[in-house]
Amino acid sequence: MPSPAVTGTAPPRRPWTLRASARTRSARALPAGDPFAWLDGAARARAEAGLTRRTVPREADDGLLDLAGNDYLGLLRHPDVVAAAAGAARVWGAGAGGSRLVTGDTGLHHELERELADFYGVEAALVFSSGYAANLAMVTALAAPDGGAPPLVVCDRHNHASLIDATRLARASGARVALFDHAEPGRAAEALATAEGRSLVLSDTVFSVDGDLTDTAALSRVARAHGAALLLDDAHGLGVVGPGGRGTATAAGLRGADDVAVSVTLSKALGSQGGAVLGPRGVIRHLVETARTFVFDTGLAPAPVGAALAALRVLRAEPGRAGAVRERARRLAEGLRERGLSASAPDAAVVSVPAPSPEAALRWREACLASGVRVGCFRPPSVPDGRSRLRLTARATLDGGDIDRVLEVIATNRPG
């Protein structure tokens, strides 16, 4: 197998001057025509490849059985969660009103951070406006050059787009980047052996496309053997994996580890919006002072902060929800296989069902929708391996009748 690719250390040169003289500007002839004309050709190419995408608004109550969203614990409409969102808006207003370092910081933000940190068993937490922003912050701030040898960022090839984009930004700032084969800690070790300065290992815990769980304990051993920090994206692990849904780091015996930082989203198991980074106090302090998606972004609005806090309290009071969603996912996967379909073995809430092509996946999803079941449809470039599939997300509140209905609809509408 090829060695992990390590890419360059220097940021690219700007292909333009920052300021052109009036004489230079006037001497340049701008091309005639519509500068966006190329977009029509790009759209046609996507359509021919079966990759057209569009937004489709849904009704508040459309009567569909939803296995496409990420409401793993069934808390999105929980009365305590909805009431907390409304109450936070009444007290604090509709929005944060500014970045958290200016006017957007509230007592509610800090209350949520304290409870998230306690739930994960870490020293501190920091809430962001989205999970995407949290990942960009965690990676770029911790991989920033410090005057020594360029830091090395080692990244699983199948990581979420937010981690991939974060590594690109880190590379543009001077870090080196190595991609390792999916869920192969040994390949990560080979990349770490090339490090000359600080190094970081990045991985999803539960991969969002197939729902497979990386070997977090093995990845931690590799990172520790090379003195590297381990950065985990536990977006699909919070509330689902580990005892009482306390996350993948806890399940792997890394609860409170001083060489691990974890990002989470508040928009999946907690049914709200936003993201957070959790870890050692020094890590959180560094993000507050240097992470661009924290310093320059408007703070998360009070309503989703209040909702996430209420959802976390429901989870703590009802820890059985975590095991329930995993059990529902297993029943879905087993039922699909009994009906002659391929299905991933779920480690958390996600079940993946391969489709023959992007077009077939899209038709399959639409047929399921017409039959009253909403499922996800993943096509390139959303899938790192280029294989289209349906993606089902289990929910703790699904009952036996719901599961039977889903299985029948998917099997009946299979391509071919």
Short mmCIF file of C-alpha atoms in Angstrom, two decimals:
data_model
loop_
_atom_site.label_atom_id
_atom_site.label_comp_id
_atom_site.label_asym_id
_atom_site.label_seq_id
_atom_site.Cartn_x
_atom_site.Cartn_y
_atom_site.Cartn_z
CA MET A 1 0.00 0.00 0.00
CA PRO A 2 1.28 3.50 -0.70
CA SER A 3 2.66 5.55 2.15
CA PRO A 4 0.52 8.39 3.51
CA ALA A 5 0.97 11.51 1.40
CA VAL A 6 2.57 14.42 3.23
CA THR A 7 2.04 17.76 1.55
CA GLY A 8 4.09 20.92 1.52
CA THR A 9 5.00 23.24 4.33
CA ALA A 10 4.69 26.71 2.85
CA PRO A 11 1.45 28.55 2.13
CA PRO A 12 0.83 29.16 -1.57
CA ARG A 13 1.92 32.44 -3.10
CA ARG A 14 -0.84 34.91 -3.86
CA PRO A 15 -1.57 34.82 -7.59
CA TRP A 16 -2.43 38.52 -7.49
CA THR A 17 -0.99 41.75 -6.16
CA LEU A 18 -2.78 43.25 -3.20
CA ARG A 19 -2.94 46.69 -4.78
CA ALA A 20 -2.53 47.67 -8.42
CA SER A 21 -1.69 51.15 -9.58
CA ALA A 22 -4.34 53.15 -11.48
CA ARG A 23 -2.20 52.86 -14.62
CA THR A 24 -1.97 49.06 -14.29
CA ARG A 25 -5.70 48.74 -13.72
CA SER A 26 -6.63 50.87 -16.70
CA ALA A 27 -4.25 48.96 -18.97
CA ARG A 28 -5.92 45.63 -18.30
CA ALA A 29 -8.75 44.79 -20.68
CA LEU A 30 -11.55 42.93 -18.94
CA PRO A 31 -13.13 40.14 -21.00
CA ALA A 32 -16.55 40.94 -22.41
CA GLY A 33 -19.60 38.91 -21.49
CA ASP A 34 -21.13 37.39 -18.39
CA PRO A 35 -18.48 36.35 -15.83
CA PHE A 36 -20.92 33.75 -14.46
CA ALA A 37 -21.74 32.16 -17.81
CA TRP A 38 -19.59 29.14 -16.94
CA LEU A 39 -22.03 28.18 -14.18
CA ASP A 40 -24.59 26.84 -16.67
CA GLY A 41 -22.05 24.40 -18.07
CA ALA A 42 -21.07 23.30 -14.57
CA ALA A 43 -24.72 22.71 -13.70
CA ARG A 44 -25.22 20.62 -16.86
CA ALA A 45 -22.19 18.50 -16.00
CA ARG A 46 -23.56 17.84 -12.51
CA ALA A 47 -26.96 16.96 -13.95
CA GLU A 48 -25.43 14.48 -16.41
CA ALA A 49 -23.60 12.83 -13.50
CA GLY A 50 -26.78 12.58 -11.43
CA LEU A 51 -25.47 15.08 -8.88
CA THR A 52 -28.03 17.85 -9.06
CA ARG A 53 -29.03 19.15 -5.65
CA ARG A 54 -31.89 21.40 -4.59
CA THR A 55 -33.50 22.64 -1.44
CA VAL A 56 -36.99 21.34 -0.69
CA PRO A 57 -38.87 23.00 2.19
CA ARG A 58 -40.79 20.63 4.44
CA GLU A 59 -43.95 21.20 6.39
CA ALA A 60 -43.93 21.41 10.17
CA ASP A 61 -45.93 18.17 10.28
CA ASP A 62 -45.86 16.40 6.92
CA GLY A 63 -46.87 12.99 8.26
CA LEU A 64 -43.67 11.34 6.98
CA LEU A 65 -41.66 8.85 8.99
CA ASP A 66 -38.28 10.56 9.14
CA LEU A 67 -35.08 8.51 9.00
CA ALA A 68 -33.04 11.19 7.22
CA GLY A 69 -32.48 13.70 10.02
CA ASN A 70 -30.13 13.42 12.97
CA ASP A 71 -32.62 13.60 15.85
CA TYR A 72 -31.11 10.44 17.33
CA LEU A 73 -32.66 10.66 20.78
CA GLY A 74 -36.02 12.07 19.73
CA LEU A 75 -35.42 15.31 21.62
CA LEU A 76 -36.01 17.82 18.83
CA ARG A 77 -39.67 18.22 19.83
CA HIS A 78 -39.36 17.17 23.47
CA PRO A 79 -41.56 19.58 25.48
CA ASP A 80 -38.78 20.46 27.94
CA VAL A 81 -36.37 21.22 25.09
CA VAL A 82 -38.85 23.36 23.15
CA ALA A 83 -39.88 25.23 26.31
CA ALA A 84 -36.25 25.94 27.17
CA ALA A 85 -35.62 27.36 23.67
CA ALA A 86 -38.64 29.66 23.96
CA GLY A 87 -37.70 30.69 27.49
CA ALA A 88 -34.14 31.56 26.49
CA ALA A 89 -35.40 33.73 23.64
CA ARG A 90 -37.77 35.57 25.97
CA VAL A 91 -34.99 36.27 28.47
CA TRP A 92 -32.04 36.96 26.17
CA GLY A 93 -33.65 37.90 22.86
CA ALA A 94 -33.72 36.34 19.40
CA GLY A 95 -29.99 36.49 18.73
CA ALA A 96 -26.68 36.77 20.54
CA GLY A 97 -26.18 40.29 19.22
CA GLY A 98 -22.46 40.02 18.54
CA SER A 99 -19.39 37.85 18.84
CA ARG A 100 -18.93 36.30 22.25
CA LEU A 101 -15.84 38.42 22.89
CA VAL A 102 -17.86 41.60 22.33
CA THR A 103 -21.52 41.39 23.42
CA GLY A 104 -22.69 37.89 22.48
CA ASP A 105 -21.61 36.05 25.62
CA THR A 106 -24.38 35.10 28.04
CA GLY A 107 -24.62 33.27 31.31
CA LEU A 108 -26.52 30.59 29.44
CA HIS A 109 -23.52 29.89 27.21
CA HIS A 110 -21.32 29.35 30.25
CA GLU A 111 -23.92 27.16 31.95
CA LEU A 112 -24.06 24.89 28.91
CA GLU A 113 -20.26 24.76 28.70
CA ARG A 114 -19.96 23.74 32.36
CA GLU A 115 -22.52 20.95 31.96
CA LEU A 116 -21.01 19.68 28.69
CA ALA A 117 -17.57 19.56 30.30
CA ASP A 118 -18.92 17.70 33.31
CA PHE A 119 -20.84 15.25 31.10
CA TYR A 120 -17.69 14.43 29.09
CA GLY A 121 -15.41 14.48 32.13
CA VAL A 122 -13.11 17.21 30.79
CA GLU A 123 -11.82 20.44 32.28
CA ALA A 124 -13.56 22.91 29.99
CA ALA A 125 -15.75 23.40 26.92
CA LEU A 126 -16.37 26.17 24.40
CA VAL A 127 -19.61 26.60 22.44
CA PHE A 128 -19.58 27.69 18.77
CA SER A 129 -22.28 28.67 16.28
CA SER A 130 -21.99 25.29 14.50
CA GLY A 131 -20.14 22.01 14.60
CA TYR A 132 -18.40 23.03 11.37
CA ALA A 133 -17.09 26.19 13.04
CA ALA A 134 -15.98 24.17 16.06
CA ASN A 135 -13.90 21.82 13.90
CA LEU A 136 -12.32 24.66 11.93
CA ALA A 137 -11.39 26.31 15.22
CA MET A 138 -10.03 23.20 16.91
CA VAL A 139 -7.75 22.20 14.05
CA THR A 140 -6.53 25.55 12.76
CA ALA A 141 -5.81 26.99 16.20
CA LEU A 142 -3.98 23.90 17.47
CA ALA A 143 -2.06 23.37 14.20
CA ALA A 144 -0.92 26.99 13.93
CA PRO A 145 2.88 27.37 13.50
CA ASP A 146 4.67 28.57 16.62
CA GLY A 147 8.09 29.46 15.25
CA GLY A 148 9.51 25.95 15.35
CA ALA A 149 9.31 23.15 12.82
CA PRO A 150 6.00 23.10 10.92
CA PRO A 151 3.32 21.13 12.78
CA LEU A 152 2.13 17.90 11.16
CA VAL A 153 -1.62 17.23 10.84
CA VAL A 154 -2.47 13.55 10.25
CA CYS A 155 -6.02 13.09 8.97
CA ASP A 156 -8.22 10.06 8.15
CA ARG A 157 -9.18 10.16 4.46
CA HIS A 158 -12.87 9.65 5.27
CA ASN A 159 -13.15 12.42 7.84
CA HIS A 160 -16.05 14.85 7.65
CA ALA A 161 -15.72 17.79 5.26
CA SER A 162 -15.24 20.17 8.18
CA LEU A 163 -12.07 18.36 9.28
CA ILE A 164 -10.84 18.12 5.69
CA ASP A 165 -11.41 21.85 5.18
CA ALA A 166 -9.71 22.55 8.49
CA THR A 167 -6.60 20.65 7.36
CA ARG A 168 -6.56 22.66 4.14
CA LEU A 169 -6.64 25.88 6.12
CA ALA A 170 -3.90 24.57 8.42
CA ARG A 171 -1.74 23.72 5.40
CA ALA A 172 -2.30 27.21 3.97
CA SER A 173 -0.96 28.60 7.27
CA GLY A 174 2.22 26.53 7.09
CA ALA A 175 1.39 23.14 8.60
CA ARG A 176 2.21 19.87 6.89
CA VAL A 177 -0.69 17.51 6.18
CA ALA A 178 -0.73 13.72 5.84
CA LEU A 179 -3.81 11.68 4.92
CA PHE A 180 -3.97 8.09 6.14
CA ASP A 181 -6.12 5.20 4.94
CA HIS A 182 -9.55 5.08 6.56
CA ALA A 183 -9.60 3.65 10.09
CA GLU A 184 -6.00 2.37 9.81
CA PRO A 185 -4.05 3.47 12.93
CA GLY A 186 -0.92 1.81 11.56
CA ARG A 187 -0.96 4.13 8.56
CA ALA A 188 -1.33 7.09 10.89
CA ALA A 189 1.77 5.87 12.74
CA GLU A 190 3.76 5.84 9.49
CA ALA A 191 2.82 9.46 8.87
CA LEU A 192 3.65 10.49 12.44
CA ALA A 193 7.12 9.00 12.05
CA THR A 194 7.89 11.85 9.61
CA ALA A 195 7.05 14.59 12.12
CA GLU A 196 9.74 17.16 12.85
CA GLY A 197 7.73 19.31 15.26
CA ARG A 198 4.36 19.14 16.96
CA SER A 199 1.85 16.70 15.50
CA LEU A 200 -1.91 16.15 15.69
CA VAL A 201 -4.05 13.17 14.70
CA LEU A 202 -7.57 13.95 13.42
CA SER A 203 -10.43 11.48 13.18
CA ASP A 204 -14.17 11.23 13.26
CA THR A 205 -15.27 8.81 15.94
CA VAL A 206 -18.45 7.65 14.20
CA PHE A 207 -18.16 8.21 10.45
CA SER A 208 -21.26 9.92 9.15
CA VAL A 209 -21.70 8.02 5.87
CA ASP A 210 -21.59 4.36 7.00
CA GLY A 211 -21.86 4.83 10.75
CA ASP A 212 -18.69 2.84 11.45
CA LEU A 213 -16.75 3.49 14.64
CA THR A 214 -13.02 4.05 14.46
CA ASP A 215 -10.73 2.24 16.90
CA THR A 216 -10.28 5.27 19.11
CA ALA A 217 -8.20 3.45 21.73
CA ALA A 218 -5.75 2.18 19.09
CA LEU A 219 -5.52 5.62 17.51
CA SER A 220 -4.79 7.09 20.94
CA ARG A 221 -1.96 4.59 21.50
CA VAL A 222 -0.43 5.56 18.17
CA ALA A 223 -0.71 9.26 18.94
CA ARG A 224 0.81 8.85 22.40
CA ALA A 225 3.70 6.79 21.06
CA HIS A 226 4.66 9.78 18.92
CA GLY A 227 3.78 12.53 21.38
CA ALA A 228 0.89 13.71 19.22
CA ALA A 229 -2.38 15.31 20.28
CA LEU A 230 -5.54 13.40 19.37
CA LEU A 231 -8.42 15.50 18.04
CA LEU A 232 -11.74 13.65 17.78
CA ASP A 233 -14.95 14.72 16.06
CA ASP A 234 -17.65 13.05 18.18
CA ALA A 235 -20.60 14.64 16.36
CA HIS A 236 -22.34 11.27 15.92
CA GLY A 237 -21.09 9.84 19.22
CA LEU A 238 -22.50 12.34 21.72
CA GLY A 239 -25.68 10.91 23.21
CA VAL A 240 -25.31 7.60 21.38
CA VAL A 241 -21.94 5.96 22.12
CA GLY A 242 -20.59 5.15 25.55
CA PRO A 243 -22.33 4.66 28.89
CA GLY A 244 -25.34 6.96 29.01
CA GLY A 245 -24.27 8.51 25.70
CA ARG A 246 -21.18 10.09 27.24
CA GLY A 247 -19.27 9.80 23.99
CA THR A 248 -16.62 7.79 22.26
CA ALA A 249 -13.67 9.02 24.33
CA THR A 250 -15.36 7.69 27.46
CA ALA A 251 -16.12 4.38 25.72
CA ALA A 252 -12.45 4.11 24.71
CA GLY A 253 -11.12 4.78 28.24
CA LEU A 254 -9.96 8.32 27.38
CA ARG A 255 -12.34 10.27 29.60
CA GLY A 256 -10.56 13.43 30.78
CA ALA A 257 -7.28 12.58 29.00
CA ASP A 258 -4.94 15.57 28.87
CA ASP A 259 -3.75 14.81 25.32
CA VAL A 260 -7.22 14.61 23.73
CA ALA A 261 -9.61 17.30 22.51
CA VAL A 262 -13.12 16.50 21.28
CA SER A 263 -15.57 18.41 19.13
CA VAL A 264 -19.32 17.76 19.21
CA THR A 265 -22.44 19.12 17.58
CA LEU A 266 -25.53 20.19 19.45
CA SER A 267 -27.71 19.57 16.39
CA LYS A 268 -27.87 15.78 16.39
CA ALA A 269 -28.53 13.87 19.60
CA LEU A 270 -29.38 17.08 21.47
CA GLY A 271 -31.84 18.19 18.79
CA SER A 272 -30.68 21.80 18.79
CA GLN A 273 -28.05 23.82 16.89
CA GLY A 274 -24.38 24.69 17.33
CA GLY A 275 -21.18 22.93 18.27
CA ALA A 276 -18.56 22.77 20.99
CA VAL A 277 -14.95 21.82 21.66
CA LEU A 278 -14.17 20.00 24.91
CA GLY A 279 -10.83 19.26 26.50
CA PRO A 280 -8.03 20.53 28.72
CA ARG A 281 -8.42 24.07 30.05
CA GLY A 282 -5.31 25.23 28.18
CA VAL A 283 -6.79 24.10 24.87
CA ILE A 284 -10.01 26.02 25.47
CA ARG A 285 -8.10 29.15 26.52
CA HIS A 286 -6.07 28.97 23.31
CA LEU A 287 -9.23 28.70 21.19
CA VAL A 288 -10.86 31.66 22.94
CA GLU A 289 -7.83 33.82 22.19
CA THR A 290 -6.87 32.62 18.69
CA ALA A 291 -9.59 30.64 16.88
CA ARG A 292 -10.97 32.78 14.07
CA THR A 293 -14.37 31.06 13.97
CA PHE A 294 -14.79 32.02 17.61
CA VAL A 295 -13.23 35.47 17.68
CA PHE A 296 -14.93 36.79 14.53
CA ASP A 297 -18.24 34.89 14.54
CA THR A 298 -21.51 35.94 16.12
CA GLY A 299 -22.24 33.86 19.18
CA LEU A 300 -24.76 31.02 19.08
CA ALA A 301 -28.27 32.42 19.62
CA PRO A 302 -29.78 31.97 23.10
CA ALA A 303 -32.67 29.73 21.96
CA PRO A 304 -30.49 26.85 20.71
CA VAL A 305 -28.21 27.24 23.74
CA GLY A 306 -31.19 26.83 26.05
CA ALA A 307 -32.52 23.92 24.00
CA ALA A 308 -29.19 22.07 24.05
CA LEU A 309 -28.87 22.56 27.78
CA ALA A 310 -32.36 21.17 28.37
CA ALA A 311 -31.69 18.23 26.03
CA LEU A 312 -28.47 17.39 27.85
CA ARG A 313 -30.38 17.33 31.13
CA VAL A 314 -33.02 15.01 29.64
CA LEU A 315 -30.24 12.67 28.49
CA ARG A 316 -28.67 12.66 31.95
CA ALA A 317 -32.03 11.87 33.51
CA GLU A 318 -32.85 9.20 30.88
CA PRO A 319 -29.52 7.54 29.96
CA GLY A 320 -31.34 4.57 28.45
CA ARG A 321 -32.04 6.63 25.31
CA ALA A 322 -28.45 6.01 24.15
CA GLY A 323 -28.82 2.24 24.22
CA ALA A 324 -32.28 2.48 22.66
CA VAL A 325 -31.07 4.25 19.53
CA ARG A 326 -28.25 1.73 19.03
CA GLU A 327 -30.75 -1.13 19.40
CA ARG A 328 -33.07 0.45 16.80
CA ALA A 329 -30.17 0.81 14.37
CA ARG A 330 -29.23 -2.85 14.79
CA ARG A 331 -32.84 -3.91 14.12
CA LEU A 332 -32.95 -1.83 10.95
CA ALA A 333 -29.68 -3.30 9.62
CA GLU A 334 -30.68 -6.88 10.44
CA GLY A 335 -34.11 -6.44 8.86
CA LEU A 336 -32.62 -5.06 5.65
CA ARG A 337 -30.23 -8.00 5.38
CA GLU A 338 -33.09 -10.45 5.97
CA ARG A 339 -34.78 -8.87 2.94
CA GLY A 340 -31.73 -9.44 0.75
CA LEU A 341 -30.28 -5.94 0.92
CA SER A 342 -26.76 -4.94 1.89
CA ALA A 343 -26.53 -2.81 5.01
CA SER A 344 -23.66 -1.55 7.11
CA ALA A 345 -23.15 -2.93 10.62
CA PRO A 346 -24.08 0.07 12.77
CA ASP A 347 -21.84 1.06 15.67
CA ALA A 348 -24.08 4.00 16.51
CA ALA A 349 -27.28 5.35 14.90
CA VAL A 350 -26.40 5.34 11.17
CA VAL A 351 -27.24 2.51 8.75
CA SER A 352 -25.93 2.69 5.17
CA VAL A 353 -27.56 0.88 2.22
CA PRO A 354 -25.51 0.85 -1.04
CA ALA A 355 -27.15 1.91 -4.32
CA PRO A 356 -26.03 0.99 -7.87
CA SER A 357 -25.50 4.60 -9.00
CA PRO A 358 -26.20 8.22 -8.04
CA GLU A 359 -29.30 8.21 -10.24
CA ALA A 360 -30.57 4.95 -8.70
CA ALA A 361 -30.01 6.29 -5.19
CA LEU A 362 -31.97 9.42 -5.99
CA ARG A 363 -34.88 7.45 -7.52
CA TRP A 364 -34.87 5.07 -4.55
CA ARG A 365 -35.10 7.94 -2.10
CA GLU A 366 -37.91 9.59 -4.06
CA ALA A 367 -39.86 6.31 -4.18
CA CYS A 368 -39.50 5.92 -0.42
CA LEU A 369 -40.66 9.50 0.06
CA ALA A 370 -43.74 8.85 -2.06
CA SER A 371 -44.43 5.86 0.22
CA GLY A 372 -44.29 8.03 3.33
CA VAL A 373 -40.71 7.40 4.53
CA ARG A 374 -37.97 10.01 4.36
CA VAL A 375 -34.42 8.60 4.06
CA GLY A 376 -31.09 10.21 3.30
CA CYS A 377 -29.43 9.97 -0.11
CA PHE A 378 -25.66 10.33 -0.20
CA ARG A 379 -23.91 10.82 -3.55
CA PRO A 380 -20.50 12.15 -4.58
CA PRO A 381 -18.90 14.34 -3.40
CA SER A 382 -20.62 13.72 -0.05
CA VAL A 383 -19.29 10.14 0.01
CA PRO A 384 -15.51 9.81 0.21
CA ASP A 385 -15.41 6.44 -1.56
CA GLY A 386 -17.56 7.60 -4.50
CA ARG A 387 -20.26 4.97 -3.86
CA SER A 388 -23.81 6.30 -3.61
CA ARG A 389 -26.13 4.94 -0.93
CA LEU A 390 -29.21 5.54 1.13
CA ARG A 391 -28.46 6.55 4.70
CA LEU A 392 -30.91 5.74 7.47
CA THR A 393 -30.64 7.34 10.88
CA ALA A 394 -32.25 5.47 13.74
CA ARG A 395 -34.08 7.26 16.53
CA ALA A 396 -34.60 6.14 20.10
CA THR A 397 -38.35 6.79 19.82
CA LEU A 398 -38.98 4.48 16.83
CA ASP A 399 -41.33 1.65 17.73
CA GLY A 400 -41.64 -1.81 16.22
CA GLY A 401 -44.34 -0.73 13.80
CA ASP A 402 -42.17 2.14 12.55
CA ILE A 403 -39.26 -0.19 11.90
CA ASP A 404 -41.42 -2.72 10.05
CA ARG A 405 -42.83 0.06 7.88
CA VAL A 406 -39.38 1.40 7.00
CA LEU A 407 -38.09 -2.05 6.08
CA GLU A 408 -41.06 -2.76 3.86
CA VAL A 409 -40.86 0.55 2.03
CA ILE A 410 -37.12 0.31 1.37
CA ALA A 411 -37.28 -3.30 0.22
CA THR A 412 -40.33 -2.77 -1.97
CA ASN A 413 -38.78 0.22 -3.76
CA ARG A 414 -35.27 -1.16 -4.25
CA PRO A 415 -33.75 -0.39 -7.69
CA GLY A 416 -34.26 -2.93 -10.46
#
